[in-house]
Amino acid sequence: MRTPRIAVLSAGVLAGGLLAATPAVAVSGGAAVPAGTHPFLARITTATKACSGALIDPSWLLTSATCLTATESGASGEAATIAVGEAFTTTVAKVVRNAGRDVVLAKLAAPATDGTPLAVSTTAPQAGETLQVAGFGRTATDWVPARPRVAPFTVGAVTGASVAVSSADGVDTCKGDAGGPAFRVSGGTAQLVALSSTSWQHGCLDVTETRQGSTETRVDDLATWIHQHIVPTPVSCSAAAIWTARPDGSLWRYVHSSVADGGLTWTTPSAPIGSGWTGRTLAGKGGVIWDVHRNNSAADPNPSGTLKRWVYSTSAGWSGGNEVGSGWARYLTPEYANRITVDQQNRIFMIDDQNRLKVYVWDDATGWWVNGVGDVLDTGWDRFDSITAAGDGVLYARKPTGELFRFQYDFATSAWVERSKPVGVGWQMFSEIFSPGADILYGRGSNGTSPWTGQPGPVLRWYRHSDNTDTWAPSGPDGRGVTVGSGWNTETHVTAAPDSCKLTG
């Protein structure tokens, strides 16, 4: 019976420490991998260790959790270099740990231009089956072999999480092989079944252990988990109502039908549907429109800073208009105008005069606020000049210098799911950023080329961020978002119904 898997030589994990700054390379026996073959093999090197991995997507690889660890933000715990194929090298941008396995997903800083991804099998390994095991670990004679190596191993016991393998040739996986692929070849096609995890390291250089056998961590049953992290979460959208308040106080309602993909299908109004909207206009869910009211005349009974709640229906028109708050006048000033936003649940987020992030939650059942003075979620938000709600508790916050950060607050647990995650730069070019939900953002106030006339001028830009993959939807020709409209620079405020789009995955 084996001893517990601890990081000692006899039954150790296979992440190889760097000796004299030498990267590690494959199994104690087997054959050297010829150049141009097994192009999914990846070598991972940090300042303290080296190990192996398997490319499963141009931007993602699987490896052992002993090889790469994740910080709170998802970045790699150590700077890591990734080498794939014969010539491609990059670094690690993100690490995602599987909670129940010795497995992590690692996102490459740039997609691999050399190397071919290995398909992940969805068929469990069977006792007696032969798997090919490859890696960049040491061999029986070399600390740093010139090539990675591969050897056949026979499957023994298969459990819910692991696979015991052994070699008739008496070889084992070695230090540096951690995270390397164990794959089957069927019909000439390789399929990833498991990753190297622990071993007795029999036959490895400088190891005297006589016991044999290696343990692989199964990945064949992780397809759903892998998909959740490497494929952008699907989005479902209804046509998005885009409300524009103009300097003369008129309110206009546009409809963007192709909001999910940044298309050019719009319904343009022929006339305004309201007047007197000279304050701060904010669209909410279910046709709600919040008005931080600006008093324009002595005949107006509502002072500036009154919060009014309206509801618009395409069939019944306007209702409501009642006063539901006061003291909001700071959001009529240029300094605070972009420091207030509404999410898809009609929660109003704001940065207050004490630089706190506060939220006001509306209760539809009672027709009033859950807490009339608001709840403080965080402090120190003076560093941001703009916040945009883009989902359920999702906020994008911009610094004046253009850096954009993503936050997500879970109201069920009263905790941050994500805080200060950097997602972009250059956003200072926009005078206003608004969202229909589902991490889709519109930016107005920048210049570009009209998608209809081809002429230069002010444009409306569309973006979609996928938080699970840390990617943005393909951008326009100038690399600055998809241009979905021209003009949009003379409005006082523009706002989108925040419940138009939702994540469906």
Short mmCIF file of C-alpha atoms in Angstrom, two decimals:
data_model
loop_
_atom_site.label_atom_id
_atom_site.label_comp_id
_atom_site.label_asym_id
_atom_site.label_seq_id
_atom_site.Cartn_x
_atom_site.Cartn_y
_atom_site.Cartn_z
CA MET A 1 0.00 0.00 0.00
CA ARG A 2 1.34 3.43 -0.92
CA THR A 3 2.29 6.10 1.54
CA PRO A 4 0.35 9.39 1.49
CA ARG A 5 1.11 11.64 -1.45
CA ILE A 6 3.42 14.26 -0.04
CA ALA A 7 6.15 16.25 -1.67
CA VAL A 8 8.99 13.85 -0.90
CA LEU A 9 11.07 11.91 -3.36
CA SER A 10 9.54 8.48 -2.77
CA ALA A 11 5.89 9.27 -3.37
CA GLY A 12 6.15 12.86 -4.39
CA VAL A 13 4.21 15.26 -6.49
CA LEU A 14 5.82 15.77 -9.84
CA ALA A 15 6.29 19.53 -10.04
CA GLY A 16 10.04 19.73 -10.50
CA GLY A 17 12.10 22.22 -8.56
CA LEU A 18 14.65 24.11 -10.58
CA LEU A 19 18.17 23.00 -9.81
CA ALA A 20 20.89 25.41 -10.89
CA ALA A 21 18.19 27.31 -12.84
CA THR A 22 17.58 24.34 -15.16
CA PRO A 23 14.07 23.70 -16.51
CA ALA A 24 12.87 20.13 -16.23
CA VAL A 25 12.03 17.84 -19.18
CA ALA A 26 9.96 13.75 -19.41
CA VAL A 27 9.35 10.20 -18.02
CA SER A 28 12.23 8.05 -16.81
CA GLY A 29 12.03 5.81 -19.88
CA GLY A 30 10.02 5.82 -23.06
CA ALA A 31 10.96 7.55 -26.27
CA ALA A 32 11.92 11.10 -27.09
CA VAL A 33 9.09 12.99 -28.80
CA PRO A 34 10.12 13.80 -32.38
CA ALA A 35 9.94 17.43 -33.48
CA GLY A 36 6.55 18.30 -34.91
CA THR A 37 4.68 15.52 -33.08
CA HIS A 38 2.47 15.80 -29.99
CA PRO A 39 2.08 19.56 -30.64
CA PHE A 40 -0.24 19.91 -27.65
CA LEU A 41 2.58 19.42 -25.13
CA ALA A 42 3.32 22.48 -23.02
CA ARG A 43 6.28 23.23 -20.77
CA ILE A 44 5.64 25.50 -17.79
CA THR A 45 8.50 27.24 -16.00
CA THR A 46 8.41 29.47 -12.91
CA ALA A 47 11.20 30.77 -10.70
CA THR A 48 10.84 27.79 -8.34
CA LYS A 49 9.71 24.83 -10.46
CA ALA A 50 8.99 23.42 -13.86
CA CYS A 51 6.23 21.12 -15.01
CA SER A 52 4.13 20.05 -17.96
CA GLY A 53 0.71 20.74 -19.43
CA ALA A 54 -1.66 20.02 -22.29
CA LEU A 55 -2.96 22.66 -24.70
CA ILE A 56 -6.75 22.16 -25.07
CA ASP A 57 -7.59 25.44 -26.81
CA PRO A 58 -5.38 28.04 -28.50
CA SER A 59 -5.73 30.18 -25.36
CA TRP A 60 -6.02 27.54 -22.62
CA LEU A 61 -4.11 24.62 -21.19
CA LEU A 62 -4.69 22.09 -18.42
CA THR A 63 -2.05 21.30 -15.86
CA SER A 64 -1.59 20.22 -12.25
CA ALA A 65 -2.57 22.45 -9.33
CA THR A 66 0.89 21.74 -7.88
CA CYS A 67 2.30 23.51 -10.91
CA LEU A 68 0.29 26.74 -10.95
CA THR A 69 -1.61 28.43 -8.14
CA ALA A 70 -4.09 31.31 -8.34
CA THR A 71 -4.19 34.56 -6.41
CA GLU A 72 -7.48 36.10 -5.27
CA SER A 73 -7.77 37.97 -8.57
CA GLY A 74 -7.16 34.80 -10.60
CA ALA A 75 -3.63 35.73 -11.63
CA SER A 76 -0.86 33.15 -11.36
CA GLY A 77 0.77 32.99 -7.93
CA GLU A 78 4.16 33.02 -9.68
CA ALA A 79 5.20 34.51 -12.98
CA ALA A 80 5.14 31.57 -15.38
CA THR A 81 6.46 31.05 -18.90
CA ILE A 82 4.61 28.70 -21.26
CA ALA A 83 6.28 27.03 -24.23
CA VAL A 84 4.06 25.19 -26.75
CA GLY A 85 5.07 23.43 -29.93
CA GLU A 86 8.51 24.11 -31.30
CA ALA A 87 8.64 27.90 -31.18
CA PHE A 88 5.75 29.53 -29.33
CA THR A 89 6.33 31.14 -25.92
CA THR A 90 4.03 33.25 -23.76
CA THR A 91 3.07 33.85 -20.13
CA VAL A 92 0.08 32.96 -17.94
CA ALA A 93 -2.77 35.48 -17.74
CA LYS A 94 -5.19 33.61 -15.47
CA VAL A 95 -5.40 30.43 -13.37
CA VAL A 96 -8.65 28.64 -12.47
CA ARG A 97 -8.49 25.89 -9.84
CA ASN A 98 -10.82 22.90 -9.88
CA ALA A 99 -12.08 22.50 -6.32
CA GLY A 100 -12.02 18.70 -6.29
CA ARG A 101 -9.03 17.73 -8.43
CA ASP A 102 -5.32 18.29 -8.85
CA VAL A 103 -6.22 20.30 -11.95
CA VAL A 104 -6.07 23.93 -13.04
CA LEU A 105 -6.95 25.72 -16.24
CA ALA A 106 -4.37 28.28 -17.32
CA LYS A 107 -5.21 31.05 -19.77
CA LEU A 108 -2.36 32.07 -22.02
CA ALA A 109 -1.50 35.75 -22.32
CA ALA A 110 -1.63 35.29 -26.10
CA PRO A 111 -3.21 32.48 -28.18
CA ALA A 112 -0.75 29.80 -29.26
CA THR A 113 0.36 30.26 -32.85
CA ASP A 114 2.38 27.06 -32.79
CA GLY A 115 0.96 23.82 -31.47
CA THR A 116 -2.38 22.06 -31.92
CA PRO A 117 -4.94 21.70 -29.08
CA LEU A 118 -5.66 18.24 -27.71
CA ALA A 119 -9.31 17.20 -27.54
CA VAL A 120 -10.51 16.31 -24.03
CA SER A 121 -12.05 12.85 -23.92
CA THR A 122 -15.52 12.34 -22.47
CA THR A 123 -14.97 8.58 -22.11
CA ALA A 124 -13.66 7.24 -18.81
CA PRO A 125 -10.42 5.20 -18.79
CA GLN A 126 -10.87 1.45 -18.44
CA ALA A 127 -8.76 -1.05 -16.50
CA GLY A 128 -6.31 -2.70 -18.88
CA GLU A 129 -6.42 0.18 -21.37
CA THR A 130 -3.15 1.61 -22.66
CA LEU A 131 -2.57 5.35 -22.31
CA GLN A 132 0.36 7.34 -23.62
CA VAL A 133 1.91 9.53 -20.91
CA ALA A 134 4.13 12.44 -21.92
CA GLY A 135 5.94 15.24 -20.18
CA PHE A 136 8.97 17.45 -19.74
CA GLY A 137 10.32 15.77 -16.58
CA ARG A 138 13.77 14.36 -15.96
CA THR A 139 14.68 10.92 -17.29
CA ALA A 140 16.79 8.07 -15.93
CA THR A 141 19.97 9.76 -17.11
CA ASP A 142 19.30 13.47 -17.70
CA TRP A 143 18.15 16.39 -15.60
CA VAL A 144 17.36 18.33 -18.76
CA PRO A 145 16.80 16.07 -21.77
CA ALA A 146 16.86 17.67 -25.19
CA ARG A 147 13.29 16.53 -25.94
CA PRO A 148 10.17 15.63 -23.93
CA ARG A 149 9.44 11.93 -23.69
CA VAL A 150 6.41 9.69 -24.04
CA ALA A 151 5.79 6.12 -22.87
CA PRO A 152 2.86 3.66 -22.81
CA PHE A 153 1.24 2.98 -19.43
CA THR A 154 -1.42 0.44 -18.53
CA VAL A 155 -4.49 1.55 -16.59
CA GLY A 156 -5.05 -0.20 -13.28
CA ALA A 157 -7.60 1.00 -10.70
CA VAL A 158 -9.93 3.82 -11.75
CA THR A 159 -11.62 5.89 -9.01
CA GLY A 160 -13.89 8.90 -9.18
CA ALA A 161 -10.95 11.29 -9.40
CA SER A 162 -7.82 9.35 -10.31
CA VAL A 163 -6.30 6.63 -12.44
CA ALA A 164 -3.49 4.32 -11.35
CA VAL A 165 -1.10 3.50 -14.20
CA SER A 166 2.00 1.36 -14.49
CA SER A 167 4.54 0.49 -17.15
CA ALA A 168 5.64 -2.98 -18.19
CA ASP A 169 9.04 -1.43 -18.90
CA GLY A 170 9.46 -0.39 -15.26
CA VAL A 171 9.42 3.38 -15.90
CA ASP A 172 7.54 6.05 -13.99
CA THR A 173 6.72 9.72 -14.32
CA CYS A 174 9.36 11.99 -12.81
CA LYS A 175 9.84 15.43 -11.33
CA GLY A 176 8.77 17.94 -13.98
CA ASP A 177 6.03 15.71 -15.43
CA ALA A 178 3.26 17.12 -13.21
CA GLY A 179 0.33 18.21 -15.35
CA GLY A 180 1.57 16.34 -18.41
CA PRO A 181 -1.08 14.57 -20.52
CA ALA A 182 -2.13 10.94 -20.33
CA PHE A 183 -3.95 10.36 -23.60
CA ARG A 184 -5.42 7.57 -25.68
CA VAL A 185 -5.05 7.34 -29.43
CA SER A 186 -8.20 6.27 -31.25
CA GLY A 187 -8.45 6.22 -35.03
CA GLY A 188 -5.23 8.18 -35.22
CA THR A 189 -6.60 10.96 -33.00
CA ALA A 190 -5.27 11.73 -29.53
CA GLN A 191 -7.75 12.36 -26.69
CA LEU A 192 -6.79 13.71 -23.29
CA VAL A 193 -7.90 11.40 -20.47
CA ALA A 194 -5.88 12.48 -17.42
CA LEU A 195 -2.95 14.54 -16.11
CA SER A 196 0.14 13.31 -14.29
CA SER A 197 -0.13 13.93 -10.55
CA THR A 198 2.02 11.74 -8.25
CA SER A 199 4.52 8.91 -8.67
CA TRP A 200 7.04 6.67 -6.92
CA GLN A 201 9.47 8.05 -9.54
CA HIS A 202 11.01 4.65 -10.08
CA GLY A 203 13.86 4.86 -12.56
CA CYS A 204 14.15 8.64 -12.39
CA LEU A 205 17.58 10.20 -12.08
CA ASP A 206 18.88 10.31 -8.51
CA VAL A 207 15.93 8.24 -7.17
CA THR A 208 16.55 4.90 -5.45
CA GLU A 209 12.90 3.97 -4.85
CA THR A 210 12.14 0.38 -5.91
CA ARG A 211 8.35 0.67 -5.80
CA GLN A 212 6.66 1.52 -9.09
CA GLY A 213 3.51 3.16 -10.38
CA SER A 214 2.11 6.59 -11.12
CA THR A 215 -1.20 8.29 -10.42
CA GLU A 216 -3.02 10.40 -12.97
CA THR A 217 -5.86 12.83 -12.25
CA ARG A 218 -8.91 12.26 -14.43
CA VAL A 219 -10.18 15.06 -16.68
CA ASP A 220 -12.56 13.07 -18.89
CA ASP A 221 -15.50 14.00 -16.63
CA LEU A 222 -14.63 17.71 -16.38
CA ALA A 223 -16.12 18.79 -19.71
CA THR A 224 -18.82 20.96 -18.13
CA TRP A 225 -16.36 22.70 -15.81
CA ILE A 226 -13.91 23.30 -18.65
CA HIS A 227 -16.65 24.68 -20.90
CA GLN A 228 -17.81 27.09 -18.20
CA HIS A 229 -14.39 28.69 -18.08
CA ILE A 230 -13.12 28.68 -21.66
CA VAL A 231 -16.32 29.36 -23.66
CA PRO A 232 -17.98 32.77 -23.23
CA THR A 233 -21.25 32.53 -21.29
CA PRO A 234 -24.23 32.80 -23.67
CA VAL A 235 -26.36 35.93 -23.61
CA SER A 236 -30.10 36.27 -24.16
CA CYS A 237 -31.44 39.70 -25.09
CA SER A 238 -34.73 41.33 -25.85
CA ALA A 239 -34.68 44.51 -27.90
CA ALA A 240 -33.00 47.15 -25.73
CA ALA A 241 -34.72 50.45 -25.06
CA ILE A 242 -32.17 53.27 -25.25
CA TRP A 243 -33.40 56.52 -23.71
CA THR A 244 -31.84 59.85 -24.66
CA ALA A 245 -32.46 63.11 -22.83
CA ARG A 246 -31.63 66.16 -24.93
CA PRO A 247 -30.64 69.68 -23.83
CA ASP A 248 -34.14 71.01 -24.52
CA GLY A 249 -35.57 68.51 -21.98
CA SER A 250 -37.14 66.22 -24.58
CA LEU A 251 -36.92 62.48 -23.96
CA TRP A 252 -36.54 60.04 -26.86
CA ARG A 253 -36.81 56.25 -26.92
CA TYR A 254 -34.70 54.31 -29.40
CA VAL A 255 -34.74 50.51 -29.69
CA HIS A 256 -31.62 48.48 -30.47
CA SER A 257 -32.83 45.09 -31.70
CA SER A 258 -29.42 43.52 -32.35
CA VAL A 259 -27.98 44.38 -28.96
CA ALA A 260 -26.68 40.85 -28.29
CA ASP A 261 -24.16 40.94 -31.14
CA GLY A 262 -23.59 44.63 -31.76
CA GLY A 263 -25.55 44.73 -35.00
CA LEU A 264 -27.07 47.75 -36.72
CA THR A 265 -30.77 46.96 -36.36
CA TRP A 266 -32.43 50.00 -34.77
CA THR A 267 -35.90 51.46 -34.46
CA THR A 268 -35.60 55.24 -34.53
CA PRO A 269 -38.34 57.40 -33.00
CA SER A 270 -40.00 60.14 -35.03
CA ALA A 271 -40.98 62.25 -32.02
CA PRO A 272 -40.12 62.58 -28.32
CA ILE A 273 -42.22 60.86 -25.68
CA GLY A 274 -41.63 63.28 -22.85
CA SER A 275 -40.55 66.81 -21.91
CA GLY A 276 -38.97 68.48 -18.92
CA TRP A 277 -36.23 65.83 -18.56
CA THR A 278 -33.40 68.21 -17.74
CA GLY A 279 -32.09 66.31 -14.72
CA ARG A 280 -30.27 62.98 -14.51
CA THR A 281 -32.20 60.23 -16.32
CA LEU A 282 -31.63 56.56 -15.39
CA ALA A 283 -33.46 53.60 -16.91
CA GLY A 284 -34.44 50.69 -14.65
CA LYS A 285 -36.06 47.32 -15.16
CA GLY A 286 -39.65 46.80 -16.28
CA GLY A 287 -39.96 50.20 -17.95
CA VAL A 288 -38.99 52.13 -14.81
CA ILE A 289 -37.32 55.49 -15.41
CA TRP A 290 -35.67 57.24 -12.48
CA ASP A 291 -35.42 61.01 -12.68
CA VAL A 292 -33.01 62.94 -10.50
CA HIS A 293 -35.11 66.03 -11.01
CA ARG A 294 -33.83 69.49 -11.91
CA ASN A 295 -36.09 72.38 -10.98
CA ASN A 296 -36.48 74.73 -13.94
CA SER A 297 -39.08 77.24 -12.80
CA ALA A 298 -40.83 78.79 -9.83
CA ALA A 299 -43.96 76.89 -10.84
CA ASP A 300 -42.21 73.53 -10.37
CA PRO A 301 -43.08 72.17 -6.90
CA ASN A 302 -40.16 69.71 -6.87
CA PRO A 303 -36.77 71.11 -5.84
CA SER A 304 -33.60 70.05 -7.63
CA GLY A 305 -32.30 66.75 -6.28
CA THR A 306 -35.78 65.22 -5.87
CA LEU A 307 -35.82 61.60 -7.03
CA LYS A 308 -38.91 60.67 -9.03
CA ARG A 309 -39.97 57.22 -10.22
CA TRP A 310 -41.79 56.86 -13.51
CA VAL A 311 -42.94 53.78 -15.42
CA TYR A 312 -43.32 53.68 -19.21
CA SER A 313 -45.35 51.14 -21.15
CA THR A 314 -45.45 50.99 -24.94
CA SER A 315 -49.16 50.23 -24.71
CA ALA A 316 -50.30 52.46 -21.83
CA GLY A 317 -47.74 55.27 -21.86
CA TRP A 318 -46.57 56.97 -18.65
CA SER A 319 -47.57 56.33 -15.05
CA GLY A 320 -46.09 57.21 -11.68
CA GLY A 321 -43.91 60.27 -11.36
CA ASN A 322 -44.09 60.25 -7.57
CA GLU A 323 -41.35 61.66 -5.39
CA VAL A 324 -39.40 58.78 -3.80
CA GLY A 325 -36.32 60.56 -2.49
CA SER A 326 -34.61 63.89 -1.91
CA GLY A 327 -31.12 65.27 -1.50
CA TRP A 328 -29.74 63.80 -4.74
CA ALA A 329 -28.74 67.13 -6.30
CA ARG A 330 -25.04 66.25 -6.47
CA TYR A 331 -25.86 63.87 -9.36
CA LEU A 332 -26.92 66.88 -11.42
CA THR A 333 -23.32 68.15 -11.37
CA PRO A 334 -20.67 67.18 -13.95
CA GLU A 335 -18.49 65.73 -11.18
CA TYR A 336 -21.13 63.24 -10.01
CA ALA A 337 -23.28 62.72 -13.12
CA ASN A 338 -21.56 59.43 -14.02
CA ARG A 339 -21.22 58.23 -10.44
CA ILE A 340 -24.74 56.83 -10.30
CA THR A 341 -26.20 53.80 -12.11
CA VAL A 342 -29.03 51.23 -11.97
CA ASP A 343 -28.70 47.43 -12.28
CA GLN A 344 -31.13 44.87 -13.71
CA GLN A 345 -32.89 44.48 -10.32
CA ASN A 346 -33.63 48.25 -10.08
CA ARG A 347 -30.95 48.77 -7.44
CA ILE A 348 -29.48 52.25 -7.58
CA PHE A 349 -25.72 52.35 -6.97
CA MET A 350 -23.98 55.63 -6.23
CA ILE A 351 -20.71 57.08 -5.06
CA ASP A 352 -21.66 59.54 -2.31
CA ASP A 353 -19.98 62.70 -1.05
CA GLN A 354 -17.95 60.62 1.42
CA ASN A 355 -16.56 58.51 -1.44
CA ARG A 356 -18.56 55.48 -0.33
CA LEU A 357 -20.27 53.09 -2.71
CA LYS A 358 -23.91 52.92 -1.60
CA VAL A 359 -26.89 50.98 -2.90
CA TYR A 360 -30.60 51.71 -2.64
CA VAL A 361 -32.81 48.66 -3.11
CA TRP A 362 -36.38 49.15 -4.32
CA ASP A 363 -39.07 46.75 -3.09
CA ASP A 364 -41.78 46.27 -5.72
CA ALA A 365 -44.05 44.54 -3.19
CA THR A 366 -44.16 47.52 -0.81
CA GLY A 367 -43.56 50.21 -3.40
CA TRP A 368 -40.77 51.69 -1.34
CA TRP A 369 -37.12 51.31 -0.41
CA VAL A 370 -35.83 48.38 1.63
CA ASN A 371 -33.60 50.88 3.44
CA GLY A 372 -34.42 54.52 2.84
CA VAL A 373 -30.93 55.74 3.71
CA GLY A 374 -29.17 53.17 1.55
CA ASP A 375 -26.55 50.55 2.41
CA VAL A 376 -22.80 51.14 2.26
CA LEU A 377 -21.04 48.43 0.25
CA ASP A 378 -17.51 49.83 0.14
CA THR A 379 -15.32 52.86 0.76
CA GLY A 380 -12.57 54.65 -1.15
CA TRP A 381 -14.46 55.04 -4.42
CA ASP A 382 -13.16 58.56 -5.05
CA ARG A 383 -10.67 56.89 -7.40
CA PHE A 384 -13.49 56.33 -9.92
CA ASP A 385 -15.22 58.99 -12.01
CA SER A 386 -17.80 56.66 -13.59
CA ILE A 387 -19.73 53.53 -12.58
CA THR A 388 -21.95 51.43 -14.84
CA ALA A 389 -24.19 48.58 -13.71
CA ALA A 390 -24.09 45.74 -16.25
CA GLY A 391 -25.91 42.82 -14.65
CA ASP A 392 -27.13 41.57 -11.29
CA GLY A 393 -24.83 43.38 -8.86
CA VAL A 394 -22.22 43.82 -11.61
CA LEU A 395 -20.41 47.16 -11.79
CA TYR A 396 -17.81 48.52 -14.18
CA ALA A 397 -15.85 51.36 -12.58
CA ARG A 398 -13.59 53.73 -14.51
CA LYS A 399 -10.66 55.77 -13.30
CA PRO A 400 -10.17 59.25 -14.81
CA THR A 401 -7.07 57.88 -16.57
CA GLY A 402 -9.23 55.33 -18.45
CA GLU A 403 -8.55 52.08 -16.59
CA LEU A 404 -11.72 49.98 -16.29
CA PHE A 405 -12.41 47.54 -13.44
CA ARG A 406 -15.14 44.95 -12.91
CA PHE A 407 -16.89 44.34 -9.58
CA GLN A 408 -19.67 41.97 -8.64
CA TYR A 409 -21.62 42.01 -5.38
CA ASP A 410 -23.71 39.00 -4.30
CA PHE A 411 -26.74 40.32 -2.42
CA ALA A 412 -27.72 36.81 -1.28
CA THR A 413 -24.50 36.43 0.72
CA SER A 414 -23.77 40.15 1.26
CA ALA A 415 -20.26 39.68 -0.12
CA TRP A 416 -18.14 40.67 -3.09
CA VAL A 417 -17.74 37.92 -5.67
CA GLU A 418 -15.24 40.02 -7.59
CA ARG A 419 -13.43 43.22 -6.72
CA SER A 420 -11.24 45.61 -8.73
CA LYS A 421 -10.61 43.17 -11.56
CA PRO A 422 -8.77 45.07 -14.35
CA VAL A 423 -10.61 44.60 -17.66
CA GLY A 424 -9.51 47.41 -19.96
CA VAL A 425 -7.80 50.73 -20.61
CA GLY A 426 -8.54 53.75 -22.76
CA TRP A 427 -12.11 54.27 -21.53
CA GLN A 428 -11.51 57.95 -20.78
CA MET A 429 -12.51 58.66 -24.40
CA PHE A 430 -16.18 58.25 -23.46
CA SER A 431 -18.35 60.97 -21.97
CA GLU A 432 -20.83 58.32 -20.79
CA ILE A 433 -20.90 54.52 -20.46
CA PHE A 434 -24.21 52.68 -20.10
CA SER A 435 -25.42 49.08 -20.30
CA PRO A 436 -28.44 46.89 -21.22
CA GLY A 437 -27.12 44.14 -18.88
CA ALA A 438 -25.10 40.92 -19.31
CA ASP A 439 -21.70 42.70 -19.36
CA ILE A 440 -22.58 44.58 -22.55
CA LEU A 441 -21.41 48.19 -22.56
CA TYR A 442 -22.12 51.17 -24.79
CA GLY A 443 -19.74 54.12 -24.88
CA ARG A 444 -20.58 57.50 -26.37
CA GLY A 445 -18.57 60.64 -26.90
CA SER A 446 -15.66 59.28 -28.94
CA ASN A 447 -14.92 59.88 -32.61
CA GLY A 448 -14.91 57.26 -35.32
CA THR A 449 -16.41 56.37 -38.67
CA SER A 450 -20.16 56.26 -39.22
CA PRO A 451 -21.30 52.68 -39.96
CA TRP A 452 -23.77 54.08 -42.50
CA THR A 453 -22.04 56.94 -44.30
CA GLY A 454 -18.39 56.10 -43.69
CA GLN A 455 -17.80 59.69 -42.64
CA PRO A 456 -15.77 60.60 -39.55
CA GLY A 457 -17.49 62.04 -36.51
CA PRO A 458 -18.93 61.18 -33.10
CA VAL A 459 -20.07 57.55 -32.79
CA LEU A 460 -21.72 55.11 -30.38
CA ARG A 461 -19.59 52.06 -29.60
CA TRP A 462 -20.68 48.60 -28.41
CA TYR A 463 -18.68 46.13 -26.30
CA ARG A 464 -19.36 42.77 -24.71
CA HIS A 465 -17.14 41.36 -21.97
CA SER A 466 -17.15 37.67 -20.98
CA ASP A 467 -16.08 37.52 -17.36
CA ASN A 468 -15.63 33.75 -17.26
CA THR A 469 -13.05 33.82 -20.07
CA ASP A 470 -11.67 37.33 -19.50
CA THR A 471 -12.29 38.19 -23.13
CA TRP A 472 -14.04 40.89 -25.11
CA ALA A 473 -16.17 40.26 -28.17
CA PRO A 474 -14.36 40.94 -31.47
CA SER A 475 -13.84 44.66 -31.88
CA GLY A 476 -14.29 46.99 -34.82
CA PRO A 477 -11.69 47.87 -37.46
CA ASP A 478 -10.09 50.51 -35.25
CA GLY A 479 -9.89 48.09 -32.31
CA ARG A 480 -12.06 50.35 -30.17
CA GLY A 481 -15.38 48.53 -29.98
CA VAL A 482 -18.06 47.90 -32.59
CA THR A 483 -19.54 51.12 -33.98
CA VAL A 484 -23.33 50.83 -33.82
CA GLY A 485 -24.38 54.44 -34.27
CA SER A 486 -23.28 57.89 -35.32
CA GLY A 487 -23.87 61.14 -33.51
CA TRP A 488 -24.95 60.56 -29.88
CA ASN A 489 -22.72 63.43 -28.73
CA THR A 490 -25.25 66.20 -28.11
CA GLU A 491 -27.52 64.42 -25.60
CA THR A 492 -27.54 65.41 -21.94
CA HIS A 493 -27.69 61.75 -20.89
CA VAL A 494 -28.20 58.36 -22.54
CA THR A 495 -29.32 55.29 -20.61
CA ALA A 496 -30.34 51.73 -21.51
CA ALA A 497 -32.95 49.48 -19.88
CA PRO A 498 -30.62 47.35 -17.70
CA ASP A 499 -32.80 44.24 -17.85
CA SER A 500 -32.66 43.93 -21.65
CA CYS A 501 -29.91 41.27 -21.60
CA LYS A 502 -29.14 38.41 -19.24
CA LEU A 503 -26.49 35.71 -19.01
CA THR A 504 -28.00 32.29 -19.73
CA GLY A 505 -25.12 29.98 -18.85
#
